[in-house]
Coordinates of N, CA and C and ligand atoms in Angstrom, one line a residue:
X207 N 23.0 -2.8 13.5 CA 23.1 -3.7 12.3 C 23.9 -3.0 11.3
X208 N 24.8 -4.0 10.7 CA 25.6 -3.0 9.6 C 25.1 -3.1 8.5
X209 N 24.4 -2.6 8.3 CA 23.0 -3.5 7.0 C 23.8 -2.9 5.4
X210 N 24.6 -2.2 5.4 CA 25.5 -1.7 4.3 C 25.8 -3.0 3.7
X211 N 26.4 -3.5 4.2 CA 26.8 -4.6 4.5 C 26.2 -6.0 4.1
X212 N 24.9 -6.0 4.2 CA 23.9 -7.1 4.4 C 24.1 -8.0 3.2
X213 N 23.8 -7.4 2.0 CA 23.7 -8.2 0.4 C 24.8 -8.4 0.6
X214 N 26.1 -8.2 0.1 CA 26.9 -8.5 -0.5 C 27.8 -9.7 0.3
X215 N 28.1 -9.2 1.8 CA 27.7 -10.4 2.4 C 27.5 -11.6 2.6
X216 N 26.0 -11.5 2.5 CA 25.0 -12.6 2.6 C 25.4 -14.1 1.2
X217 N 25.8 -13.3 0.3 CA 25.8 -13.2 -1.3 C 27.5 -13.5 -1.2
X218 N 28.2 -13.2 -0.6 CA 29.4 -14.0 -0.9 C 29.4 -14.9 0.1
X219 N 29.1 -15.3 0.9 CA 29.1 -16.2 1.5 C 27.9 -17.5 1.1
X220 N 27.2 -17.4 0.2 CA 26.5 -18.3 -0.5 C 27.3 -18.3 -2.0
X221 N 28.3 -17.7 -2.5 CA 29.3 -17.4 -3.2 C 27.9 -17.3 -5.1
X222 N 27.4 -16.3 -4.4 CA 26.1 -15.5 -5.1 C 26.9 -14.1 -6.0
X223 N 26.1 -13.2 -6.8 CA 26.4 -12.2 -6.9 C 25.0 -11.8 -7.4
X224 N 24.8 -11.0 -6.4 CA 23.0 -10.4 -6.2 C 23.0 -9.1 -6.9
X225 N 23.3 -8.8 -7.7 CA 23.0 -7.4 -8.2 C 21.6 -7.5 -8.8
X226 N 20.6 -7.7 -8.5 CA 19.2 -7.3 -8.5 C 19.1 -6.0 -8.6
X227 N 18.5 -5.2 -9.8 CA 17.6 -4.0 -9.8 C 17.1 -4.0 -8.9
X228 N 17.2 -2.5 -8.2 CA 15.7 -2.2 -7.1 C 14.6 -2.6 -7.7
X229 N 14.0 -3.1 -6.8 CA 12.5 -3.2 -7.0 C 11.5 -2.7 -6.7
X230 N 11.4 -1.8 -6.1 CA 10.2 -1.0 -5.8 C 10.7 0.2 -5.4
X231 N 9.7 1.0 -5.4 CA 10.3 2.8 -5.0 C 10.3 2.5 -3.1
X232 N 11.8 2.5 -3.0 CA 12.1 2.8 -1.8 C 12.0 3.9 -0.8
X233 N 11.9 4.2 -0.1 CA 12.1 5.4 1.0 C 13.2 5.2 2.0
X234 N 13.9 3.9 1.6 CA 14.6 3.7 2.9 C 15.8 2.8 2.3
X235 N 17.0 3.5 1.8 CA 18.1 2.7 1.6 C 18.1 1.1 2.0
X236 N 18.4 1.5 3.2 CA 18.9 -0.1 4.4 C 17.7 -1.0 3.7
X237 N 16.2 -0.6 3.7 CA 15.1 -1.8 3.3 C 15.8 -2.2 1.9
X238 N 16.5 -1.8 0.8 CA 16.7 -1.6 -0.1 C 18.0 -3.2 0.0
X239 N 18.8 -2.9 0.9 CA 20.3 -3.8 1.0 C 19.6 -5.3 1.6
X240 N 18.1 -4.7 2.7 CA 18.0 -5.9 3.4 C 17.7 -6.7 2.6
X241 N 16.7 -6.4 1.7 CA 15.9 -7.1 0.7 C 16.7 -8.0 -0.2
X242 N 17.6 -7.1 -0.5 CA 18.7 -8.0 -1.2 C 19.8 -9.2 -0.2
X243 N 19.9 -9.2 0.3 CA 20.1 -10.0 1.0 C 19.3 -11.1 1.3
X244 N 18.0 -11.2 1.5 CA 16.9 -12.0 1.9 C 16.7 -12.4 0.5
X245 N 16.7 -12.5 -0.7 CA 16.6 -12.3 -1.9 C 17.3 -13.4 -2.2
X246 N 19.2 -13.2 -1.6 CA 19.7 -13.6 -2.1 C 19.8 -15.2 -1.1
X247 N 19.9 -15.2 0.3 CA 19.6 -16.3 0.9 C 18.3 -17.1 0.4
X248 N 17.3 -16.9 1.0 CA 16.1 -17.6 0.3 C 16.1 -17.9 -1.2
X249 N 16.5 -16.9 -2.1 CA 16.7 -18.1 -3.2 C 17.5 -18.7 -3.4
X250 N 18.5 -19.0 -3.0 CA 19.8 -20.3 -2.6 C 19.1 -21.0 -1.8
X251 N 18.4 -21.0 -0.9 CA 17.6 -22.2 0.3 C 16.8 -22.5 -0.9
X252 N 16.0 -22.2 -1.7 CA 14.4 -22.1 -2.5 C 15.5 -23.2 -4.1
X253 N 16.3 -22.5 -4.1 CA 16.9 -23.1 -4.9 C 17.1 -24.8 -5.0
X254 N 17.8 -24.7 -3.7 CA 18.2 -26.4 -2.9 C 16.9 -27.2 -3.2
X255 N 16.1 -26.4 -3.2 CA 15.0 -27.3 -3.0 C 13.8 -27.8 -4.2
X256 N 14.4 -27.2 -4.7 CA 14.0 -27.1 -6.4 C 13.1 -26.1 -7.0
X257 N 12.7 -24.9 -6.2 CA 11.6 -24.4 -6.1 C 12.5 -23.1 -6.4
X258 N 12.1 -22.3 -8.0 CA 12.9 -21.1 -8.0 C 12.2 -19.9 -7.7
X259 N 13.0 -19.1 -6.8 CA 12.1 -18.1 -5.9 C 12.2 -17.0 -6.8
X260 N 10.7 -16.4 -7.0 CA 10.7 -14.9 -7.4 C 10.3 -14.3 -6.6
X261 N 11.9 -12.8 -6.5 CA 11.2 -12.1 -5.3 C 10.3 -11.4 -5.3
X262 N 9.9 -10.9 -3.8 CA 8.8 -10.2 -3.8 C 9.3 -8.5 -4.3
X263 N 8.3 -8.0 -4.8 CA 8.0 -6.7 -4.7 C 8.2 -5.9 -3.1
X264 N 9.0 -5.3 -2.7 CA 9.2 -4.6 -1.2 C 8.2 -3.0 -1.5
X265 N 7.4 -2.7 -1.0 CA 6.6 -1.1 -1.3 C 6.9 -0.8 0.7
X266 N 7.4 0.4 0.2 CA 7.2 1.2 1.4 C 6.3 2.7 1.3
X267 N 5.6 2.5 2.5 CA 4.4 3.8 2.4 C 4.2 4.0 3.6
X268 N 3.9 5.4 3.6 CA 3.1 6.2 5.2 C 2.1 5.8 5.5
X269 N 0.9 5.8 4.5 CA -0.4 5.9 4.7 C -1.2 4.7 4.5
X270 N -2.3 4.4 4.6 CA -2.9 3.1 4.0 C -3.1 3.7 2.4
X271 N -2.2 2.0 2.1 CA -2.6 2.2 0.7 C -3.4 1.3 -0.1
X272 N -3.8 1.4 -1.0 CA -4.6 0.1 -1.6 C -3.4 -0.7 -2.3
X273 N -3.6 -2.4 -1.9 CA -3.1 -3.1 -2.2 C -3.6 -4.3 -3.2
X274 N -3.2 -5.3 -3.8 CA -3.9 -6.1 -4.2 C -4.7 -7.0 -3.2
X275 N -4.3 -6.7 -2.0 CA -5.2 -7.6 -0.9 C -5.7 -7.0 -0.4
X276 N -5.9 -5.8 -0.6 CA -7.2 -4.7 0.3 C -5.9 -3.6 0.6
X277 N -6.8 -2.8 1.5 CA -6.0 -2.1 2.0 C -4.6 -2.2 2.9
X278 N -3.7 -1.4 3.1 CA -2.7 -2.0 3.9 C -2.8 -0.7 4.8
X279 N -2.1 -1.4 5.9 CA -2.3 -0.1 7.5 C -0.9 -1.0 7.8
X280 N -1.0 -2.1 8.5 CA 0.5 -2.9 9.3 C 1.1 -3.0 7.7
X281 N 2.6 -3.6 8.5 CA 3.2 -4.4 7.6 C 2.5 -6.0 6.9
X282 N 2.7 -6.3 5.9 CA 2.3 -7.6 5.7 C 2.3 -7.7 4.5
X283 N 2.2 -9.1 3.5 CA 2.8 -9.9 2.9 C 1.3 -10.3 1.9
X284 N 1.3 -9.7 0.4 CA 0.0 -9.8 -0.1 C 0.6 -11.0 -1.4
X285 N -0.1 -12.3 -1.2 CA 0.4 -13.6 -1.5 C -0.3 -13.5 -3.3
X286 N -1.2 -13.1 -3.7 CA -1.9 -12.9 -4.6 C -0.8 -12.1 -5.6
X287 N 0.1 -11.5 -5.8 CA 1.1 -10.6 -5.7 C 2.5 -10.9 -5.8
X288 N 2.6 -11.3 -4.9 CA 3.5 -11.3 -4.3 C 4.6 -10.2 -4.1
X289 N 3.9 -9.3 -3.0 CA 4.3 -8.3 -2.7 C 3.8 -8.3 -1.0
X290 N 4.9 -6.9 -1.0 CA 5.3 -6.7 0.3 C 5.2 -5.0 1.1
X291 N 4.5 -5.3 1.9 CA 3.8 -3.8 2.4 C 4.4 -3.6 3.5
X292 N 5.4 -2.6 3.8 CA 6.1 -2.2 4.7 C 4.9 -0.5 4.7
X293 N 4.6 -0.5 6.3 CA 4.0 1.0 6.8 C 5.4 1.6 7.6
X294 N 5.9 2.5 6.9 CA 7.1 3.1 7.5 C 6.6 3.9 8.6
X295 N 5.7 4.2 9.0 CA 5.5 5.3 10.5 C 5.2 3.5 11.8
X296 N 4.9 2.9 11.1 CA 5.2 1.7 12.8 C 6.6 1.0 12.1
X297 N 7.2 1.4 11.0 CA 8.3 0.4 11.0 C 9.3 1.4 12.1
X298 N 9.0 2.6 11.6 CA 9.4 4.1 12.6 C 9.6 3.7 14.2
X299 N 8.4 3.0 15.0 CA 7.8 3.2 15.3 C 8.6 2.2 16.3
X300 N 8.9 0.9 16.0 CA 9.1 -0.5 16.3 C 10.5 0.2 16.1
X301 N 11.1 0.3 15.3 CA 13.0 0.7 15.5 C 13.4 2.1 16.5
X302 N 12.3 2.8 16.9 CA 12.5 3.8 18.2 C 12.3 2.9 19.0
X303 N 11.4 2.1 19.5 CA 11.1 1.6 20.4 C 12.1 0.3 21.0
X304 N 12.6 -0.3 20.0 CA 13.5 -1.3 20.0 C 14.9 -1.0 19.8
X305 N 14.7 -0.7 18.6 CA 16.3 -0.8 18.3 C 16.8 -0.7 16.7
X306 N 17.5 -0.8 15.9 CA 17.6 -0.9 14.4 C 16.8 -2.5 13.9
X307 N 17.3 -3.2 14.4 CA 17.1 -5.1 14.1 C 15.6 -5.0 14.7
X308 N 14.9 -4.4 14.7 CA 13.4 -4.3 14.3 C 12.7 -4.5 13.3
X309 N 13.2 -3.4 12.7 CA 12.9 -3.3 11.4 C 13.5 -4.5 10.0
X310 N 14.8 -4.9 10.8 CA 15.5 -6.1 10.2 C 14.5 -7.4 10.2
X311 N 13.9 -7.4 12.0 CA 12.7 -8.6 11.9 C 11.5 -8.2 10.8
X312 N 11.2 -6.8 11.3 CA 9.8 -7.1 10.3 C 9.9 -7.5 8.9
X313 N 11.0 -7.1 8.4 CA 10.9 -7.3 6.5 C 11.2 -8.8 6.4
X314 N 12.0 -9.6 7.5 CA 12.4 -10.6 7.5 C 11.0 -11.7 7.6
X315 N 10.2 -11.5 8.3 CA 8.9 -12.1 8.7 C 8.2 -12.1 7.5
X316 N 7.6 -10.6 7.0 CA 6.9 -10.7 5.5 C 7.5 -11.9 4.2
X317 N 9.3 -11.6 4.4 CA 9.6 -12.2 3.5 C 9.8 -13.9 4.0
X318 N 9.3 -14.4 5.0 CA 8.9 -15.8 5.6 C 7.3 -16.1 4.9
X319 N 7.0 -15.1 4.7 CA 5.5 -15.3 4.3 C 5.7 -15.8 3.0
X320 N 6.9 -15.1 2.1 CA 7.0 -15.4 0.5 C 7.2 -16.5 0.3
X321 N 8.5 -17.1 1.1 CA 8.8 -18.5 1.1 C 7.4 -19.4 1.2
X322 N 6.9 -19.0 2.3 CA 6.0 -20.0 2.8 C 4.7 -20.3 1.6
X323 N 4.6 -19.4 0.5 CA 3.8 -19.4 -0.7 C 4.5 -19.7 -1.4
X324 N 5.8 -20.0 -1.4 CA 6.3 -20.5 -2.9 C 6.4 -22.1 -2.0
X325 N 6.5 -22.4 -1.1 CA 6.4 -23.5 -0.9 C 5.1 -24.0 -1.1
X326 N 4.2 -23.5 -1.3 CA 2.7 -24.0 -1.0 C 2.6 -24.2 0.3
X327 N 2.4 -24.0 1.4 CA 2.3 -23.8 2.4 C 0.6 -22.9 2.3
X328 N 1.0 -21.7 1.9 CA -0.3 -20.6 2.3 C -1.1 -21.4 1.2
X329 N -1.3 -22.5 0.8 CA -2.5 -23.0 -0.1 C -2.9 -23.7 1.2
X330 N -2.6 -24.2 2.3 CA -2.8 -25.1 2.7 C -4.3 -25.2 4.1
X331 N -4.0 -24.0 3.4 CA -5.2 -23.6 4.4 C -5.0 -23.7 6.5
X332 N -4.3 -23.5 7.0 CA -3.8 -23.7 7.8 C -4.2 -22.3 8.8
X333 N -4.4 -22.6 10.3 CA -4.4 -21.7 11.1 C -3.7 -20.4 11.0
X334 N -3.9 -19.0 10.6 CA -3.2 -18.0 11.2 C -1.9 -17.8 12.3
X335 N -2.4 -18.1 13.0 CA -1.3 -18.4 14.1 C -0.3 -18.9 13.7
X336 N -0.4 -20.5 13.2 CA 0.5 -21.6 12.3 C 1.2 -20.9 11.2
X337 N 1.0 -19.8 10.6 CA 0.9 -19.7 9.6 C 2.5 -18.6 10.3
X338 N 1.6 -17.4 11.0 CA 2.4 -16.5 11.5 C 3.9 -17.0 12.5
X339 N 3.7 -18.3 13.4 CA 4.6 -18.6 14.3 C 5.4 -19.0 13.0
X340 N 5.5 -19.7 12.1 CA 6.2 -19.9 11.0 C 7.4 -19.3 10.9
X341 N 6.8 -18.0 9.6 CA 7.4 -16.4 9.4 C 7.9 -16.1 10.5
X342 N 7.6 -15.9 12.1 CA 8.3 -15.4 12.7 C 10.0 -16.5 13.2
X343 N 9.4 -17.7 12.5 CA 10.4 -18.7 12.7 C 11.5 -18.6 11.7
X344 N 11.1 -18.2 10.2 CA 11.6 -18.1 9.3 C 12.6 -16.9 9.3
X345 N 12.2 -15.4 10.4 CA 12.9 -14.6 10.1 C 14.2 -15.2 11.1
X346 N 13.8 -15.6 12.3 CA 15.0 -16.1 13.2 C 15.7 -16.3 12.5
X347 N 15.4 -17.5 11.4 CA 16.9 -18.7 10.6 C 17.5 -17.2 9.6
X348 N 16.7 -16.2 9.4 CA 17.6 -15.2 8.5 C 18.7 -14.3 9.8
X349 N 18.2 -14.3 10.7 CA 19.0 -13.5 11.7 C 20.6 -14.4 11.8
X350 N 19.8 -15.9 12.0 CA 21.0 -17.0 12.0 C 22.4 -17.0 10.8
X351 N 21.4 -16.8 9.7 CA 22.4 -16.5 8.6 C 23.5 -15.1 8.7
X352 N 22.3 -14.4 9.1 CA 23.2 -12.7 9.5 C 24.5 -12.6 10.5
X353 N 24.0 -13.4 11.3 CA 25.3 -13.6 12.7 C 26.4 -14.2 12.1
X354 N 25.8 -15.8 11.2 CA 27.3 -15.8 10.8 C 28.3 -15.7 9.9
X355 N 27.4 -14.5 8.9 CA 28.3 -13.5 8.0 C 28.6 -12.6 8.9
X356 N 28.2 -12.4 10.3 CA 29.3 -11.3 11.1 C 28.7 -9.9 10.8
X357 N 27.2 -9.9 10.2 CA 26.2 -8.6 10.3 C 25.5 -8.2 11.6
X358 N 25.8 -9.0 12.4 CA 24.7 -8.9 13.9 C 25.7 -8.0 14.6
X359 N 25.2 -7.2 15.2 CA 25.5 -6.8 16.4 C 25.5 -7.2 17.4
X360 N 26.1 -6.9 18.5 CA 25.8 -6.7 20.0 C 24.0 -6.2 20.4
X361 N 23.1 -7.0 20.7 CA 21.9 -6.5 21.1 C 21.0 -6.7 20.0
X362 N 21.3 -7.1 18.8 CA 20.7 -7.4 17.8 C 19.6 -8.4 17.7
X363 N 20.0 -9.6 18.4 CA 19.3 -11.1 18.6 C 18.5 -10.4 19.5
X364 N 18.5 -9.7 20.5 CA 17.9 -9.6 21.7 C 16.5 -9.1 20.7
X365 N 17.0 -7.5 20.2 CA 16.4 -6.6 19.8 C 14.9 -7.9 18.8
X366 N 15.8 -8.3 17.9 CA 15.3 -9.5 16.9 C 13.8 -10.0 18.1
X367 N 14.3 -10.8 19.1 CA 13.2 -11.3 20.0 C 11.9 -10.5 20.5
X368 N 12.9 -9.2 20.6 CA 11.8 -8.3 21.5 C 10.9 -7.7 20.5
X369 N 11.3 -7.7 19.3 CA 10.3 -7.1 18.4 C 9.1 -8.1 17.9
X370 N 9.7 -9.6 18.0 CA 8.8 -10.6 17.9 C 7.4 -10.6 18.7
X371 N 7.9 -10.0 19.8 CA 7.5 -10.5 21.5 C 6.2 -9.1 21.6
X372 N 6.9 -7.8 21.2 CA 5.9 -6.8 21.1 C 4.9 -6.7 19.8
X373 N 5.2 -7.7 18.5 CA 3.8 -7.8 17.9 C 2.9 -9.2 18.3
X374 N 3.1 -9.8 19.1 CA 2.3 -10.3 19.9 C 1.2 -9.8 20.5
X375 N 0.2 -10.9 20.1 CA -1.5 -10.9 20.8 C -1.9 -11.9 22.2
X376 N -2.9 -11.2 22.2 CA -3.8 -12.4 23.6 C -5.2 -12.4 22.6
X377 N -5.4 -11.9 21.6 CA -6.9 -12.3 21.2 C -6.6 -13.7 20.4
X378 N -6.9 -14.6 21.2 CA -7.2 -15.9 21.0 C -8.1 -15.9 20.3
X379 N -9.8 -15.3 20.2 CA -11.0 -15.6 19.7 C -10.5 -14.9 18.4
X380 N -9.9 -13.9 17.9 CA -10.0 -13.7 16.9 C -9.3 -14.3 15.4
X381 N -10.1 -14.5 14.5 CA -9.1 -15.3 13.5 C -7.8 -14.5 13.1
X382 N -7.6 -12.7 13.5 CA -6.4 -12.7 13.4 C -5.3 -13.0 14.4
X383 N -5.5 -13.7 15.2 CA -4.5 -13.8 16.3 C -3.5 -14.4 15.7
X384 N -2.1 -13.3 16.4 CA -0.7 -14.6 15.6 C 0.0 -14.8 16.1
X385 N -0.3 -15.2 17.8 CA 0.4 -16.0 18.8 C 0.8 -14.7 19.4
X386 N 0.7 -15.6 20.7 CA 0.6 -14.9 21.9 C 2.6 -13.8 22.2
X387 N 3.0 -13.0 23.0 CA 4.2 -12.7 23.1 C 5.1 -14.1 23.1
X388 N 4.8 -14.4 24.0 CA 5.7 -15.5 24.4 C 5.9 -16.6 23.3
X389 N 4.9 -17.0 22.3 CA 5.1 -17.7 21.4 C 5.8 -17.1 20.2
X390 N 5.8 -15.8 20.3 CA 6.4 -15.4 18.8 C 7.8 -15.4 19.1
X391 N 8.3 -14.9 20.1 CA 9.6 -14.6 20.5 C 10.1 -16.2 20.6
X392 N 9.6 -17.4 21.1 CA 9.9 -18.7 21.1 C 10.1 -19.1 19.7
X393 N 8.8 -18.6 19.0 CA 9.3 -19.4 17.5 C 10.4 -18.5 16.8
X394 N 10.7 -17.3 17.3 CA 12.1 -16.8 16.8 C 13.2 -17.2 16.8
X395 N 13.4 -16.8 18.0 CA 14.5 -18.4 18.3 C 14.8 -19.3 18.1
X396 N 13.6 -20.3 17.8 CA 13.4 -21.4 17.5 C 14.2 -21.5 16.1
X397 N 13.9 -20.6 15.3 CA 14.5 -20.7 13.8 C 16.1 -20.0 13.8
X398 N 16.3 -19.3 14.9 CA 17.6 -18.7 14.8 C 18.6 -20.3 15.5
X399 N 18.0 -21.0 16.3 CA 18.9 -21.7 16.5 C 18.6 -23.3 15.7
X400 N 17.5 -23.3 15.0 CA 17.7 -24.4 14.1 C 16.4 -24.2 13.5
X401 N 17.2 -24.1 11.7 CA 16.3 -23.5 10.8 C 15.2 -25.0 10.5
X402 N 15.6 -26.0 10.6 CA 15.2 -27.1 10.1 C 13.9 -27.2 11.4
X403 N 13.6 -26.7 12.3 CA 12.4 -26.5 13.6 C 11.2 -25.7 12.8
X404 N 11.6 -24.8 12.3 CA 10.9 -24.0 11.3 C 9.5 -24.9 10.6
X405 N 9.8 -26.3 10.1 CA 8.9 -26.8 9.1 C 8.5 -28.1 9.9
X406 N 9.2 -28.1 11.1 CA 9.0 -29.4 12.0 C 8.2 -29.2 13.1
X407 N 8.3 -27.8 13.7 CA 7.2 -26.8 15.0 C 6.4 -26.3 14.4
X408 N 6.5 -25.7 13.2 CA 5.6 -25.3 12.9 C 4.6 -25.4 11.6
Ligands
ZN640 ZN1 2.8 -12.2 9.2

């Protein structure tokens, strides 16, 4: 991924100019460009829609830290806030294992969660699962966007799926379950190849 690249981009081709202050103490450049980027798409979509987006706060950390929503260990998306908890040793962890465009899904997913609270959506009380095949639908249509500003790589989409596919569960009984492999990676896709499936599947 040429994530150097990502904001400005993203941001001319919505014919944007994103110069956004950092927002949070980074540890990781590239989280830094993605963000802006997603920042700059989602509030042009958020825009269209009448609904003006404030972004989220991005925090990146090693350890659990206390958050406004309890503690944080994974990555994930604290709606009270609206802020965003990246655990850099599994974001680590998930881009050895996969690829760079891992790490591109995960922040992209969290920030499907922002959308989905500025839409009111997360008032709605709605399944977990529903909630999560969503976001993971939501980051597809950002991947969508990425390919055709010409930021994707070779292996990128793949990478994109398989990272979907490896935070995948089988604990059905538990209220965290957030769709099985097969569904996350389906609802990725699902939004990379039509964003408008996103609010209609899910
Ligand atoms: Zn999630």
């Amino acid at each position: 991924m040429k994530k150097q690249v990502v904001s400005s981009i993203i941001a001319l081709s919505l014919g944007l100019f994103p110069f956004q202050p950092l927002q949070a103490a980074w540890d990781r450049p590239t989280i830094a460009a993605v963000s802006d980027g997603l920042d700059a798409f989602w509030g042009e979509v958020l825009l269209r829609l009448g609904v003006k987006y404030r972004y989220p706060l991005v925090y990146s950390h090693r350890n659990i830290q206390s958050t406004p929503c309890g503690p944080a260990m994974l990555a994930h998306y604290c709606a009270n806030s609206n802020t965003i908890h990246l655990n850099m040793a599994q974001m680590d962890r998930l881009v050895g294992q996969v690829g760079d465009s891992a790490g591109y899904f995960a922040l992209a997913h969290e920030y499907g969660h922002s959308v989905q609270r500025h839409l009111g959506i997360l008032n709605k009380n709605l399944p977990i699962v529903k909630i999560e095949l969503q976001a993971d639908c939501l980051a597809g249509t950002f991947f969508a966007v990425s390919e055709e500003v010409g930021i994707l790589e070779p292996g990128d989409l793949q990478e994109g799926t398989m990272t979907a596919m490896m935070v995948g569960d089988y604990d059905y009984e538990h209220t965290n379950h957030h769709g099985t492999p097969e569904q996350r990676g389906r609802a990725f896709l699902s939004g990379f190849n039509d964003p408008r499936s996103c609010f209609e599947k899910y």
